[in-house]
Amino acid sequence: MNPIRQGDVILTPVESSELAQRQPALLDRAQRLNYLTLAEGEVTGHRHRIADGEAELYERHGTLYLSVRSESARLVHEEHKPIDIPRGLWQVRIQREYVGTEQQQVVFRSVED
């Protein structure tokens, strides 16, 4: 499977890698979240969220993982077309924007919807 992108949210499949071999242990040690919002816009408040399908969201060491249990789950956002995410385990990444340096320190910020 290929990565899936909706705006600043990128879902990368956890497959055929060392991480995939540890998939059950990964979720066992992760915290299951009681919501299905992958990201929320800082300016608009719009949310990238799962609206349909059976899915669970986990967090481990600051990284989000989306486990799609049904054949697919629908990812929606007010400013983007809905996307059907196939069954499987997905690592959730949020795109960051490079904004230059301040006093010799590199600064990154979240992309604003």
PDB file of C-alpha atoms in Angstrom:
ATOM      1  CA  MET A   1       0.000   0.000   0.000  1.00  0.00           C
ATOM      2  CA  ASN A   2       1.088   3.548  -0.676  1.00  0.00           C
ATOM      3  CA  PRO A   3       0.985   6.496   1.717  1.00  0.00           C
ATOM      4  CA  ILE A   4      -2.259   8.489   1.742  1.00  0.00           C
ATOM      5  CA  ARG A   5      -2.376  12.258   2.102  1.00  0.00           C
ATOM      6  CA  GLN A   6      -5.227  14.607   2.962  1.00  0.00           C
ATOM      7  CA  GLY A   7      -4.003  18.185   3.346  1.00  0.00           C
ATOM      8  CA  ASP A   8      -1.293  18.227   6.008  1.00  0.00           C
ATOM      9  CA  VAL A   9      -2.108  14.699   7.268  1.00  0.00           C
ATOM     10  CA  ILE A  10      -0.058  11.835   5.823  1.00  0.00           C
ATOM     11  CA  LEU A  11      -0.914   8.208   6.594  1.00  0.00           C
ATOM     12  CA  THR A  12       1.912   5.731   6.056  1.00  0.00           C
ATOM     13  CA  PRO A  13       1.076   2.010   6.037  1.00  0.00           C
ATOM     14  CA  VAL A  14       2.852  -0.098   8.638  1.00  0.00           C
ATOM     15  CA  GLU A  15       3.703  -3.106   6.487  1.00  0.00           C
ATOM     16  CA  SER A  16       6.545  -5.423   5.501  1.00  0.00           C
ATOM     17  CA  SER A  17       8.933  -3.751   7.884  1.00  0.00           C
ATOM     18  CA  GLU A  18      10.436  -4.371  11.279  1.00  0.00           C
ATOM     19  CA  LEU A  19       7.605  -2.270  12.758  1.00  0.00           C
ATOM     20  CA  ALA A  20       4.966  -4.439  11.072  1.00  0.00           C
ATOM     21  CA  GLN A  21       6.530  -7.569  12.586  1.00  0.00           C
ATOM     22  CA  ARG A  22       6.087  -5.935  16.008  1.00  0.00           C
ATOM     23  CA  GLN A  23       2.538  -4.707  15.226  1.00  0.00           C
ATOM     24  CA  PRO A  24       0.684  -6.625  17.985  1.00  0.00           C
ATOM     25  CA  ALA A  25       3.276  -5.615  20.599  1.00  0.00           C
ATOM     26  CA  LEU A  26       3.208  -2.037  19.306  1.00  0.00           C
ATOM     27  CA  LEU A  27      -0.524  -1.664  19.919  1.00  0.00           C
ATOM     28  CA  ASP A  28      -0.376  -3.566  23.215  1.00  0.00           C
ATOM     29  CA  ARG A  29       1.973  -0.920  24.594  1.00  0.00           C
ATOM     30  CA  ALA A  30       0.144   2.023  23.025  1.00  0.00           C
ATOM     31  CA  GLN A  31      -2.607   4.090  24.617  1.00  0.00           C
ATOM     32  CA  ARG A  32      -5.965   3.695  22.883  1.00  0.00           C
ATOM     33  CA  LEU A  33      -7.573   7.100  22.437  1.00  0.00           C
ATOM     34  CA  ASN A  34     -11.321   7.646  22.825  1.00  0.00           C
ATOM     35  CA  TYR A  35     -11.616   9.834  19.727  1.00  0.00           C
ATOM     36  CA  LEU A  36     -10.920   9.534  15.991  1.00  0.00           C
ATOM     37  CA  THR A  37      -9.581  13.019  15.205  1.00  0.00           C
ATOM     38  CA  LEU A  38      -6.174  12.755  13.539  1.00  0.00           C
ATOM     39  CA  ALA A  39      -5.493  16.509  13.452  1.00  0.00           C
ATOM     40  CA  GLU A  40      -7.264  19.787  14.133  1.00  0.00           C
ATOM     41  CA  GLY A  41      -6.597  23.049  12.305  1.00  0.00           C
ATOM     42  CA  GLU A  42      -5.102  25.739  14.532  1.00  0.00           C
ATOM     43  CA  VAL A  43      -6.780  28.574  12.658  1.00  0.00           C
ATOM     44  CA  THR A  44     -10.055  27.135  11.347  1.00  0.00           C
ATOM     45  CA  GLY A  45     -10.731  24.423  13.912  1.00  0.00           C
ATOM     46  CA  HIS A  46     -11.522  22.039  11.042  1.00  0.00           C
ATOM     47  CA  ARG A  47     -10.686  18.438  11.841  1.00  0.00           C
ATOM     48  CA  HIS A  48      -9.220  15.521   9.911  1.00  0.00           C
ATOM     49  CA  ARG A  49     -11.339  12.729  11.406  1.00  0.00           C
ATOM     50  CA  ILE A  50     -12.692   9.269  10.754  1.00  0.00           C
ATOM     51  CA  ALA A  51     -16.422   9.572  10.026  1.00  0.00           C
ATOM     52  CA  ASP A  52     -17.391   6.071   8.813  1.00  0.00           C
ATOM     53  CA  GLY A  53     -16.009   2.593   9.279  1.00  0.00           C
ATOM     54  CA  GLU A  54     -14.578   0.743  12.237  1.00  0.00           C
ATOM     55  CA  ALA A  55     -11.267   2.216  13.408  1.00  0.00           C
ATOM     56  CA  GLU A  56      -9.237   2.879  16.535  1.00  0.00           C
ATOM     57  CA  LEU A  57      -6.643   5.569  17.212  1.00  0.00           C
ATOM     58  CA  TYR A  58      -3.577   4.868  19.359  1.00  0.00           C
ATOM     59  CA  GLU A  59      -0.704   6.980  20.684  1.00  0.00           C
ATOM     60  CA  ARG A  60       2.745   5.707  21.577  1.00  0.00           C
ATOM     61  CA  HIS A  61       5.746   7.888  22.370  1.00  0.00           C
ATOM     62  CA  GLY A  62       4.109  10.912  20.733  1.00  0.00           C
ATOM     63  CA  THR A  63       3.235   9.079  17.511  1.00  0.00           C
ATOM     64  CA  LEU A  64      -0.346   8.375  16.417  1.00  0.00           C
ATOM     65  CA  TYR A  65      -1.386   5.081  14.817  1.00  0.00           C
ATOM     66  CA  LEU A  66      -4.714   4.463  13.093  1.00  0.00           C
ATOM     67  CA  SER A  67      -5.953   0.879  13.053  1.00  0.00           C
ATOM     68  CA  VAL A  68      -8.690   0.380  10.447  1.00  0.00           C
ATOM     69  CA  ARG A  69     -10.642  -2.759  11.382  1.00  0.00           C
ATOM     70  CA  SER A  70     -13.394  -2.651   8.734  1.00  0.00           C
ATOM     71  CA  GLU A  71     -12.802  -3.010   4.990  1.00  0.00           C
ATOM     72  CA  SER A  72     -12.222   0.742   4.929  1.00  0.00           C
ATOM     73  CA  ALA A  73     -12.755   3.864   7.029  1.00  0.00           C
ATOM     74  CA  ARG A  74     -13.625   7.303   5.659  1.00  0.00           C
ATOM     75  CA  LEU A  75     -11.294  10.215   6.480  1.00  0.00           C
ATOM     76  CA  VAL A  76     -13.124  13.552   6.199  1.00  0.00           C
ATOM     77  CA  HIS A  77     -12.240  17.248   6.466  1.00  0.00           C
ATOM     78  CA  GLU A  78     -14.282  20.330   5.667  1.00  0.00           C
ATOM     79  CA  GLU A  79     -11.819  21.593   3.019  1.00  0.00           C
ATOM     80  CA  HIS A  80     -10.827  18.288   1.344  1.00  0.00           C
ATOM     81  CA  LYS A  81     -12.502  15.433  -0.482  1.00  0.00           C
ATOM     82  CA  PRO A  82     -13.226  12.382   1.692  1.00  0.00           C
ATOM     83  CA  ILE A  83     -10.750   9.521   1.385  1.00  0.00           C
ATOM     84  CA  ASP A  84     -11.400   5.844   2.089  1.00  0.00           C
ATOM     85  CA  ILE A  85      -8.549   4.336   4.106  1.00  0.00           C
ATOM     86  CA  PRO A  86      -8.113   0.568   3.553  1.00  0.00           C
ATOM     87  CA  ARG A  87      -8.001  -1.943   6.411  1.00  0.00           C
ATOM     88  CA  GLY A  88      -4.644  -2.055   8.182  1.00  0.00           C
ATOM     89  CA  LEU A  89      -2.364  -0.195  10.549  1.00  0.00           C
ATOM     90  CA  TRP A  90      -1.323   3.325   9.573  1.00  0.00           C
ATOM     91  CA  GLN A  91       1.179   5.707  11.121  1.00  0.00           C
ATOM     92  CA  VAL A  92      -0.215   9.257  11.251  1.00  0.00           C
ATOM     93  CA  ARG A  93       2.160  12.091  10.380  1.00  0.00           C
ATOM     94  CA  ILE A  94       1.477  15.810  10.272  1.00  0.00           C
ATOM     95  CA  GLN A  95       3.327  17.871   7.687  1.00  0.00           C
ATOM     96  CA  ARG A  96       5.502  20.618   9.140  1.00  0.00           C
ATOM     97  CA  GLU A  97       6.602  23.840   7.493  1.00  0.00           C
ATOM     98  CA  TYR A  98      10.127  25.236   7.661  1.00  0.00           C
ATOM     99  CA  VAL A  99       9.960  28.935   8.563  1.00  0.00           C
ATOM    100  CA  GLY A 100      13.633  29.885   8.847  1.00  0.00           C
ATOM    101  CA  THR A 101      15.964  30.432  11.745  1.00  0.00           C
ATOM    102  CA  GLU A 102      15.803  32.494  14.894  1.00  0.00           C
ATOM    103  CA  GLN A 103      19.082  33.130  16.734  1.00  0.00           C
ATOM    104  CA  GLN A 104      20.821  30.100  15.217  1.00  0.00           C
ATOM    105  CA  GLN A 105      17.883  27.771  16.024  1.00  0.00           C
ATOM    106  CA  VAL A 106      15.899  26.050  13.293  1.00  0.00           C
ATOM    107  CA  VAL A 107      12.174  26.664  13.646  1.00  0.00           C
ATOM    108  CA  PHE A 108       9.360  24.432  12.373  1.00  0.00           C
ATOM    109  CA  ARG A 109       5.649  25.041  12.743  1.00  0.00           C
ATOM    110  CA  SER A 110       2.478  23.143  11.986  1.00  0.00           C
ATOM    111  CA  VAL A 111       0.873  23.791   8.629  1.00  0.00           C
ATOM    112  CA  GLU A 112      -2.317  25.776   9.181  1.00  0.00           C
ATOM    113  CA  ASP A 113      -5.530  24.727   7.434  1.00  0.00           C
TER     114      ASP A 113
END
